[in-house]
PDB file of C-alpha atoms in Angstrom:
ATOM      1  CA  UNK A 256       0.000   0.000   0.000  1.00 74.00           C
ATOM      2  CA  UNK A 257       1.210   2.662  -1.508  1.00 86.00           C
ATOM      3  CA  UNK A 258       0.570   6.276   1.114  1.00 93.00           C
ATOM      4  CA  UNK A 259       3.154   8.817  -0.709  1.00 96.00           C
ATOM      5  CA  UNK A 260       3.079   8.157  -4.876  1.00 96.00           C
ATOM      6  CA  UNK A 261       4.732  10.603  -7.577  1.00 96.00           C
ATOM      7  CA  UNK A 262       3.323   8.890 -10.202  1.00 92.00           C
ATOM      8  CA  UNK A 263       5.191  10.441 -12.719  1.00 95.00           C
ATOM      9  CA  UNK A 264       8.862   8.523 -12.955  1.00 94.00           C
ATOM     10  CA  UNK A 265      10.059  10.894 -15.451  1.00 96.00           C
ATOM     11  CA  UNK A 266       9.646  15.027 -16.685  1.00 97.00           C
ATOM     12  CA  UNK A 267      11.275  16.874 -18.941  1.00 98.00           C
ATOM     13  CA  UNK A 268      11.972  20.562 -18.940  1.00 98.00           C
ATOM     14  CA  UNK A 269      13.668  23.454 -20.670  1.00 98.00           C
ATOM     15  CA  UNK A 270      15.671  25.792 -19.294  1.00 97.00           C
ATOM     16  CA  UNK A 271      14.310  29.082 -17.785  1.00 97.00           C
ATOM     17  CA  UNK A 272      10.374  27.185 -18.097  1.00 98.00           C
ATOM     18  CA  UNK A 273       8.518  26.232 -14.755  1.00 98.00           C
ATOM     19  CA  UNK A 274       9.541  22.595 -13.423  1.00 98.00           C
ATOM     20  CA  UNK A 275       6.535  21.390 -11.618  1.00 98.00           C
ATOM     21  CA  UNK A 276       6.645  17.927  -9.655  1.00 98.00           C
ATOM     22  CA  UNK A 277       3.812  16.207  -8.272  1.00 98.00           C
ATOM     23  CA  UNK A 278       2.913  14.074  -5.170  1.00 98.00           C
ATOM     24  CA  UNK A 279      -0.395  12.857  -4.021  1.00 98.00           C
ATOM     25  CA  UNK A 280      -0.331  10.830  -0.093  1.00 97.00           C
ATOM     26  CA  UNK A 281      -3.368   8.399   1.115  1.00 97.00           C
ATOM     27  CA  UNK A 282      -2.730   8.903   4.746  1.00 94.00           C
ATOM     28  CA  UNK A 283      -4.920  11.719   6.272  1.00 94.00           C
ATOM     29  CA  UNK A 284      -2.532  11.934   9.241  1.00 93.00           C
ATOM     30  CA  UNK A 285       0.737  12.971   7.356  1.00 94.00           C
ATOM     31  CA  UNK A 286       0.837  17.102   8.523  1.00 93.00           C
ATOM     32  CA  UNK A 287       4.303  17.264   7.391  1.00 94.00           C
ATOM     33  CA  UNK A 288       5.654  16.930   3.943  1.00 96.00           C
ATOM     34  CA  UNK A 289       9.197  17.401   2.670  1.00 96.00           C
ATOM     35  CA  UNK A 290      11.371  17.551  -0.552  1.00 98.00           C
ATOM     36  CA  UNK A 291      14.723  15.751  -0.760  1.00 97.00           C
ATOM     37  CA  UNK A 292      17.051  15.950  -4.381  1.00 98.00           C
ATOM     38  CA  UNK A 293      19.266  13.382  -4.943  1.00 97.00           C
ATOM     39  CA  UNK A 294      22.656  13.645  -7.520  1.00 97.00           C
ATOM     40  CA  UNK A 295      23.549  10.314  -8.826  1.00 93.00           C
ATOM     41  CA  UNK A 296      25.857   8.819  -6.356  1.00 92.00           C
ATOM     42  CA  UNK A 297      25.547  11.295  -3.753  1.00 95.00           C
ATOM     43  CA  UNK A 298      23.000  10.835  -1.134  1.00 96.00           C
ATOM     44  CA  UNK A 299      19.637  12.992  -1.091  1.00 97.00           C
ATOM     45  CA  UNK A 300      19.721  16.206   0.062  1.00 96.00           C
ATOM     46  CA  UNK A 301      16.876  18.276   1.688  1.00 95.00           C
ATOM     47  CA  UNK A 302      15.264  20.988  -0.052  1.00 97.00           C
ATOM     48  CA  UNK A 303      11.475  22.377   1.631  1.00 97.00           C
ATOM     49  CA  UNK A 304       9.306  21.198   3.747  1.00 95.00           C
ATOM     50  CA  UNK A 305       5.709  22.529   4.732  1.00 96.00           C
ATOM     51  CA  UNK A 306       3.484  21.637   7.407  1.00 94.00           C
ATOM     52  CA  UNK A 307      -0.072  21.370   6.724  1.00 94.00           C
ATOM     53  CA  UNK A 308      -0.974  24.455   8.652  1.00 95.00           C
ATOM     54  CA  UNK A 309       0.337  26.496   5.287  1.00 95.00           C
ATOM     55  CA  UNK A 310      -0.710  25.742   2.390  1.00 95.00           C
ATOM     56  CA  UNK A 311       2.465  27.280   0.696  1.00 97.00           C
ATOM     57  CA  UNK A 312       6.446  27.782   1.142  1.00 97.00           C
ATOM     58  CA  UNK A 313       8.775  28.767  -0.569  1.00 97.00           C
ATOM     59  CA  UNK A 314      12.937  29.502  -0.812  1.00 96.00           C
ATOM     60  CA  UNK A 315      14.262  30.728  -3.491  1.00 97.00           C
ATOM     61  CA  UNK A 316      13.347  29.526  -6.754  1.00 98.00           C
ATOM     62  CA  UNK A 317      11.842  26.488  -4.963  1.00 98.00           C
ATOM     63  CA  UNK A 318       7.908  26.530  -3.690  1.00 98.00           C
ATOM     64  CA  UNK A 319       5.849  24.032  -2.133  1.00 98.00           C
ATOM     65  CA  UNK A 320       2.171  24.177  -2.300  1.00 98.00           C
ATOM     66  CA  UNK A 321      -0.238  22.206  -0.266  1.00 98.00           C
ATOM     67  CA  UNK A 322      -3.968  21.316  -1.207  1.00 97.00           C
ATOM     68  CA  UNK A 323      -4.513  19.217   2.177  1.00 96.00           C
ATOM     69  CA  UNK A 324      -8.377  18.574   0.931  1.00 96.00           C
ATOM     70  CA  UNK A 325      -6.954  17.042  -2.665  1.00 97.00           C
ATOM     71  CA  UNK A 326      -3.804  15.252  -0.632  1.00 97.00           C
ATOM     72  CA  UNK A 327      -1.691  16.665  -3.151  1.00 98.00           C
ATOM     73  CA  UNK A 328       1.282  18.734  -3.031  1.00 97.00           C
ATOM     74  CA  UNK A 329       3.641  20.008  -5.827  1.00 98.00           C
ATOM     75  CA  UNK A 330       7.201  21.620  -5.979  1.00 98.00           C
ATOM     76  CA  UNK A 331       7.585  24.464  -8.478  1.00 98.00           C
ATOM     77  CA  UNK A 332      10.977  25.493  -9.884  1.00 98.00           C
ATOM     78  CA  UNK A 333      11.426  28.969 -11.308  1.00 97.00           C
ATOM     79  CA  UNK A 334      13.652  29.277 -13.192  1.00 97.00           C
ATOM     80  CA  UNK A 335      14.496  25.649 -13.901  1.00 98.00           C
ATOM     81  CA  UNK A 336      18.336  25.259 -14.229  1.00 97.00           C
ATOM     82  CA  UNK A 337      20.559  22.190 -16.029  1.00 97.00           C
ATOM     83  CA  UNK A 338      21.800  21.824 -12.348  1.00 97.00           C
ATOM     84  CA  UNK A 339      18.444  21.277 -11.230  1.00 98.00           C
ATOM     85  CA  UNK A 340      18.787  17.696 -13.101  1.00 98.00           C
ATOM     86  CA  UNK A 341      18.321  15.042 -10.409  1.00 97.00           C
ATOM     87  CA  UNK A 342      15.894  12.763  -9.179  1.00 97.00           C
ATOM     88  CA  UNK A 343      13.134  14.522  -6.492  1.00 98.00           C
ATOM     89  CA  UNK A 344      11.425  12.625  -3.882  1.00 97.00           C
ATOM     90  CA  UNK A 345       8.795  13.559  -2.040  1.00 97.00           C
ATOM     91  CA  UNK A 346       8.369  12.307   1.680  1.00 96.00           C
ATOM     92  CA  UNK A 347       5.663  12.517   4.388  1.00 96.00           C
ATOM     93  CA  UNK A 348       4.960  11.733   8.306  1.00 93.00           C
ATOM     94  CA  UNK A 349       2.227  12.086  11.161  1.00 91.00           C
ATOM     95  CA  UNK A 350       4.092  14.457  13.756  1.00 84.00           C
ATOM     96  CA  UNK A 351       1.668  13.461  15.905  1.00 78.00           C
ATOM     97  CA  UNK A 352       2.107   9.749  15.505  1.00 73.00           C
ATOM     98  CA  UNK A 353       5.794  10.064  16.283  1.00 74.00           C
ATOM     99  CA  UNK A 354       6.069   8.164  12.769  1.00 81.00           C
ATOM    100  CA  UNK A 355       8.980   8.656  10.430  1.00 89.00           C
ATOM    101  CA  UNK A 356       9.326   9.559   7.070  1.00 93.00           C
ATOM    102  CA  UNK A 357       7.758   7.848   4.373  1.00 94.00           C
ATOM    103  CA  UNK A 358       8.879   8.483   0.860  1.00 96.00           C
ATOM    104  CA  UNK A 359       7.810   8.338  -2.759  1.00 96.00           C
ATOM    105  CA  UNK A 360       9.725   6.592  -5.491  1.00 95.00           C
ATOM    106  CA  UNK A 361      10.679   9.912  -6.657  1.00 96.00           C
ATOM    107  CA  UNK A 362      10.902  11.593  -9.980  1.00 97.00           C
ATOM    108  CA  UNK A 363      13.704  12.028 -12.154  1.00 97.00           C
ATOM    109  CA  UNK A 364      14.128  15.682 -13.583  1.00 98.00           C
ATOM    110  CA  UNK A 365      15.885  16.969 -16.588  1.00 98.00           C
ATOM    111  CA  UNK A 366      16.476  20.100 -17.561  1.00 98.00           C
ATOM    112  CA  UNK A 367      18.023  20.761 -20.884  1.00 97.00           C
ATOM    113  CA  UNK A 368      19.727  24.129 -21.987  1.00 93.00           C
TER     114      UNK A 368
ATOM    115  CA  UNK T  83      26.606  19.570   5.218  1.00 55.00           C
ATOM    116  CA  UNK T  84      26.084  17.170   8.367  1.00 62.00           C
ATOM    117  CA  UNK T  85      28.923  14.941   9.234  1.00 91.00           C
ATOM    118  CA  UNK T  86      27.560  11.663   7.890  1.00 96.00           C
ATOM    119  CA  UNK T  87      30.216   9.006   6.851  1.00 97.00           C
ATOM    120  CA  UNK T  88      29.657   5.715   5.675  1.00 98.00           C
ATOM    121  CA  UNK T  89      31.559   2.700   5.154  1.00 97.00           C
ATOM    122  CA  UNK T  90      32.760   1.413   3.310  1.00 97.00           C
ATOM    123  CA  UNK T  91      31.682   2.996   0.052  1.00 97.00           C
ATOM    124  CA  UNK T  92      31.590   0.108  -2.496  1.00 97.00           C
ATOM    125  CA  UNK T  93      31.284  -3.543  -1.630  1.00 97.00           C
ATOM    126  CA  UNK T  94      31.208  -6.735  -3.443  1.00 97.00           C
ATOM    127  CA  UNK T  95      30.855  -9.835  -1.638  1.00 97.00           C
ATOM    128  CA  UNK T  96      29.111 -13.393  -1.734  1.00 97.00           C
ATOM    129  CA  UNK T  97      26.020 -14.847  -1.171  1.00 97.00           C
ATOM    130  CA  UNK T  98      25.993 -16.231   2.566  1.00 97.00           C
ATOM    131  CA  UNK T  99      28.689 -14.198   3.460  1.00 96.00           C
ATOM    132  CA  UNK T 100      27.710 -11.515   6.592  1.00 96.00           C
ATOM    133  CA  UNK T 101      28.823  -8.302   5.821  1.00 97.00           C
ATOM    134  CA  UNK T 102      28.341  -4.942   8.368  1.00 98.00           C
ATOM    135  CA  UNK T 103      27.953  -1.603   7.182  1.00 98.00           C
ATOM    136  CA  UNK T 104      28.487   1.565   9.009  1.00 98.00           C
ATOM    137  CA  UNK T 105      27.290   5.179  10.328  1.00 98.00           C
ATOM    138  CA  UNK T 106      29.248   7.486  11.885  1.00 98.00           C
ATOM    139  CA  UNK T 107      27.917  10.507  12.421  1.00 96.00           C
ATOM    140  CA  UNK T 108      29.402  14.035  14.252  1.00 95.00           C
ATOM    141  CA  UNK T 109      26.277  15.918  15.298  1.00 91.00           C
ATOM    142  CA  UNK T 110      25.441  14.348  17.928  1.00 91.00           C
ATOM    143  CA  UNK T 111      21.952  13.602  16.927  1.00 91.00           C
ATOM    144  CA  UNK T 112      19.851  11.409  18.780  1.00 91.00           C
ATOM    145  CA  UNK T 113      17.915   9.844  15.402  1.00 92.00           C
ATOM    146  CA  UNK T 114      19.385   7.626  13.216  1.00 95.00           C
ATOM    147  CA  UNK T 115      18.409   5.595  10.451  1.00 96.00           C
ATOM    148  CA  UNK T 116      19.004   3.130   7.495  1.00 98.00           C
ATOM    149  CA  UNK T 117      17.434   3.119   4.206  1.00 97.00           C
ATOM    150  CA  UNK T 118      17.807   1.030   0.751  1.00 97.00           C
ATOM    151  CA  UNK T 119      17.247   2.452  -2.377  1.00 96.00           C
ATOM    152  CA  UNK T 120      16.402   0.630  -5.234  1.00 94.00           C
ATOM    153  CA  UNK T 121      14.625   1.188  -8.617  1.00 88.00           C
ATOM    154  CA  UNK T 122      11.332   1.535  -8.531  1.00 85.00           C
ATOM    155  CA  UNK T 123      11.109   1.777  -4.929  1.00 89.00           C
ATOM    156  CA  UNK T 124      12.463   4.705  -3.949  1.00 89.00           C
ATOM    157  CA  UNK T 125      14.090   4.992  -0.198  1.00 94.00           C
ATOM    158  CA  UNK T 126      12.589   2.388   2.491  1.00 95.00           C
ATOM    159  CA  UNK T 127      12.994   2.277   5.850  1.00 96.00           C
ATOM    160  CA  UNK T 128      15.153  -0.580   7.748  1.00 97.00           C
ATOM    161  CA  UNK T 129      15.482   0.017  10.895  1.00 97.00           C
ATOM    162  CA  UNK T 130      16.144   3.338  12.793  1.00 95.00           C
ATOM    163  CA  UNK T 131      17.273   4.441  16.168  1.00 94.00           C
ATOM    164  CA  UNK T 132      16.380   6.722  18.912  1.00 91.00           C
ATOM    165  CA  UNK T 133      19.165   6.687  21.170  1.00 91.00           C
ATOM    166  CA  UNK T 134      21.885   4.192  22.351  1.00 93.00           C
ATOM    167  CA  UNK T 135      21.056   0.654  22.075  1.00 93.00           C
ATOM    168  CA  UNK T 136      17.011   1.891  21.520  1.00 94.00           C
ATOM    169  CA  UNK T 137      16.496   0.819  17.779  1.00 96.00           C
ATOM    170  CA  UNK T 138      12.795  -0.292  15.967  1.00 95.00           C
ATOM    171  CA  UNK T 139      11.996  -2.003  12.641  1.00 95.00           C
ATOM    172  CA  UNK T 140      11.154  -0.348   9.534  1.00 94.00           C
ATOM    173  CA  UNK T 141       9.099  -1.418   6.429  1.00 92.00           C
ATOM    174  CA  UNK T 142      11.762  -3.769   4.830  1.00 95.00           C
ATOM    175  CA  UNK T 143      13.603  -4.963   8.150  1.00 96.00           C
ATOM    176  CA  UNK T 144      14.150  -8.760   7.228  1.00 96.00           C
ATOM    177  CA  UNK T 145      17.089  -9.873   6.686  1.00 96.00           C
ATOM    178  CA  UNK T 146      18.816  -6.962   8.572  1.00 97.00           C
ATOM    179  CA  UNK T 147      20.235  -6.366  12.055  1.00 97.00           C
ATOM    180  CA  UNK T 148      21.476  -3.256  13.771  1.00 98.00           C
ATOM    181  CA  UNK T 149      23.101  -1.823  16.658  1.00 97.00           C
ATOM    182  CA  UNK T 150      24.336   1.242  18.682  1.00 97.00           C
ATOM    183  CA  UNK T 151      26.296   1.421  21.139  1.00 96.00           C
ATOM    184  CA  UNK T 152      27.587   5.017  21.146  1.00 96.00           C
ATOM    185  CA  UNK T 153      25.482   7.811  19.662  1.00 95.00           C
ATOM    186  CA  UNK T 154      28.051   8.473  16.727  1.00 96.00           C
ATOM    187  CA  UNK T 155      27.727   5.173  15.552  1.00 97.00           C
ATOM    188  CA  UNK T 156      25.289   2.803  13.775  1.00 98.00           C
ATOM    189  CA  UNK T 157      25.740  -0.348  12.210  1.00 98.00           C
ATOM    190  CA  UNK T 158      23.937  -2.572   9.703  1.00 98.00           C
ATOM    191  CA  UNK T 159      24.614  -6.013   9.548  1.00 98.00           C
ATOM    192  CA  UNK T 160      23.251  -8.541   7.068  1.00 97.00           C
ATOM    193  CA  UNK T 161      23.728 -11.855   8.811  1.00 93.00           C
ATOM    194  CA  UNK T 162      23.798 -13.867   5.271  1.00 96.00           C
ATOM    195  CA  UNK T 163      23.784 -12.017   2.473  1.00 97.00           C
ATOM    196  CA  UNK T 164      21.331 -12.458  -0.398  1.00 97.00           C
ATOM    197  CA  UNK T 165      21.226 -11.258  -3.800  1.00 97.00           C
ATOM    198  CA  UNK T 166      17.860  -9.319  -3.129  1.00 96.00           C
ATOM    199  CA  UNK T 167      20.025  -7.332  -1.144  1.00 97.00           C
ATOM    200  CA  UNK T 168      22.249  -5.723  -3.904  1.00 97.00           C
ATOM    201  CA  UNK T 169      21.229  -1.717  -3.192  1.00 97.00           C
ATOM    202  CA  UNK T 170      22.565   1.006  -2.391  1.00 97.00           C
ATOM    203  CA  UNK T 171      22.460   1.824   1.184  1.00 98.00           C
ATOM    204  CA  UNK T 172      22.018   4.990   3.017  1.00 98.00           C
ATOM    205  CA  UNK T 173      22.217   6.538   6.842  1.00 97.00           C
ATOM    206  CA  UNK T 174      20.374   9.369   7.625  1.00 96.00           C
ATOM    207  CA  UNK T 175      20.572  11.637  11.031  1.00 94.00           C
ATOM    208  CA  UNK T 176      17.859  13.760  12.784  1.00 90.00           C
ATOM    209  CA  UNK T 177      18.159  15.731  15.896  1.00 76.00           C
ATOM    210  CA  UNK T 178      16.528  18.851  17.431  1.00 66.00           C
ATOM    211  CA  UNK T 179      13.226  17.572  16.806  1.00 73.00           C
ATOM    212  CA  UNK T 180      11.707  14.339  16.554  1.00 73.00           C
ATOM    213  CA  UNK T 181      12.058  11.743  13.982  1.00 72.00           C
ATOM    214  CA  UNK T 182       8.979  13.289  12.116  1.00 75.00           C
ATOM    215  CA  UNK T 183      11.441  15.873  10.527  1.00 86.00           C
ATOM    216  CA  UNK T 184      14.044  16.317   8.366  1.00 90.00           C
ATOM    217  CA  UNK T 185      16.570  13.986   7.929  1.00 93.00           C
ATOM    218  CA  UNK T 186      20.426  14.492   6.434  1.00 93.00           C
ATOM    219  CA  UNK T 187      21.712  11.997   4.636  1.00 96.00           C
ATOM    220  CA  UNK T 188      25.163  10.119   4.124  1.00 97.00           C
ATOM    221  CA  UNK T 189      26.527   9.748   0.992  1.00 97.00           C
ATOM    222  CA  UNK T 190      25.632   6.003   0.586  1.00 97.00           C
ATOM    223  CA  UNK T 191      27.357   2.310   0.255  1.00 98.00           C
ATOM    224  CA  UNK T 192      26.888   0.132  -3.082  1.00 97.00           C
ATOM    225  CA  UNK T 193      26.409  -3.166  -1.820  1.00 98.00           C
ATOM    226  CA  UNK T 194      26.255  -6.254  -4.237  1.00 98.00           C
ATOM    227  CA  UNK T 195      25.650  -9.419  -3.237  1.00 97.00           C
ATOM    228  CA  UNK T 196      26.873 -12.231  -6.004  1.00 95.00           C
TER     229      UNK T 196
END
């Protein structure tokens, strides 16, 4: 049983254009959500998190946004950048559960010039 | 960057054979955990632990075995290696809050198992 997907395994973007990545979660308890990016033979890397009290967050040229009712969130990259190419994964836990994270099988990114 | 190591970084080694991997971390974090990673499954959970010699099972703890015995240091052991084991491995560290938030990662060990 599947609570975190990204169902898509692969996106393609240009340069400069919006990257937007997608996650939908099954568990109504998950209140926390995170971003990780992970470099081929590196380990992944935290980028944003957001709790479910917002329903947006951003840093940078990286935003989160949270539609708690849908269980979806999405990370939006403006402007996308060739060293943006990695593979996101999106995780999720129940603060209140004292769970840890549970992650989605992530989605590989590539930007091209 | 948090002060994850692991090691070592590559390993090849038999079916049946144990082999231990370790964590060594130099935050001084309470939280510490082990994931695989494999395609088309993302990261899973092993095992994790909250302190020294406090550890708990994770989604895909079968076949595994852990242990800490200082707070800078955890270890994975696979008692008999199997080829369903061939992944990559990785240690991750959480501290000020609980384990509901963000990990760090270590850069990872490439396990295979022939």
């Amino acid at each position: 049983d599947q609570q975190v997907k990204q169902n898509s395994p692969s996106l393609s973007v240009q340069e400069g254009r919006i990257s937007i990545l997608n996650c939908d979660y099954t568990n109504s308890m998950f209140d926390y959500f995170l971003w990780y990016k992970k470099y081929p033979a590196e380990g992944p890397t935290f980028l944003i998190s957001i709790s479910s009290i917002k329903d947006k967050n951003e840093d940078g040229r990286f935003t989160v946004f949270l539609n708690k009712s849908a269980k979806h969130l999405s990370l939006h990259i403006v402007p996308s950048q060739p060293g943006d190419s990695a593979v996101y994964f999106c995780a999720a836990s129940a603060t209140s559960g004292y769970s840890t994270l549970t992650f989605g099988k992530g989605t590989m990114l590539l930007v091209s010039p | 960057d948090a002060g994850i190591t692991q090691s070592p970084r590559h390993k090849v080694t038999e079916t049946g054979t144990p082999v231990t991997l370790r964590c060594h971390q130099t935050e001084n974090h309470r939280y510490m955990y082990w994931y695989r990673q494999d395609p088309g499954h993302g990261l899973r959970l092993i095992h994790y632990s909250y302190g020294v010699k406090d550890t708990d099972k994770g989604e895909v703890s079968d076949g595994y075995s852990v242990s800490r015995s200082k707070t800078e240091d955890f270890l994975l052991t696979l008692e008999s290696a199997t080829s369903s084991q061939t992944s990559v491995y990785f240690c991750a560290i959480s501290g000020d809050r609980d384990l509901s938030y963000e990990q760090y990662f270590g850069p990872g060990t490439r396990l295979t198992v022939t």
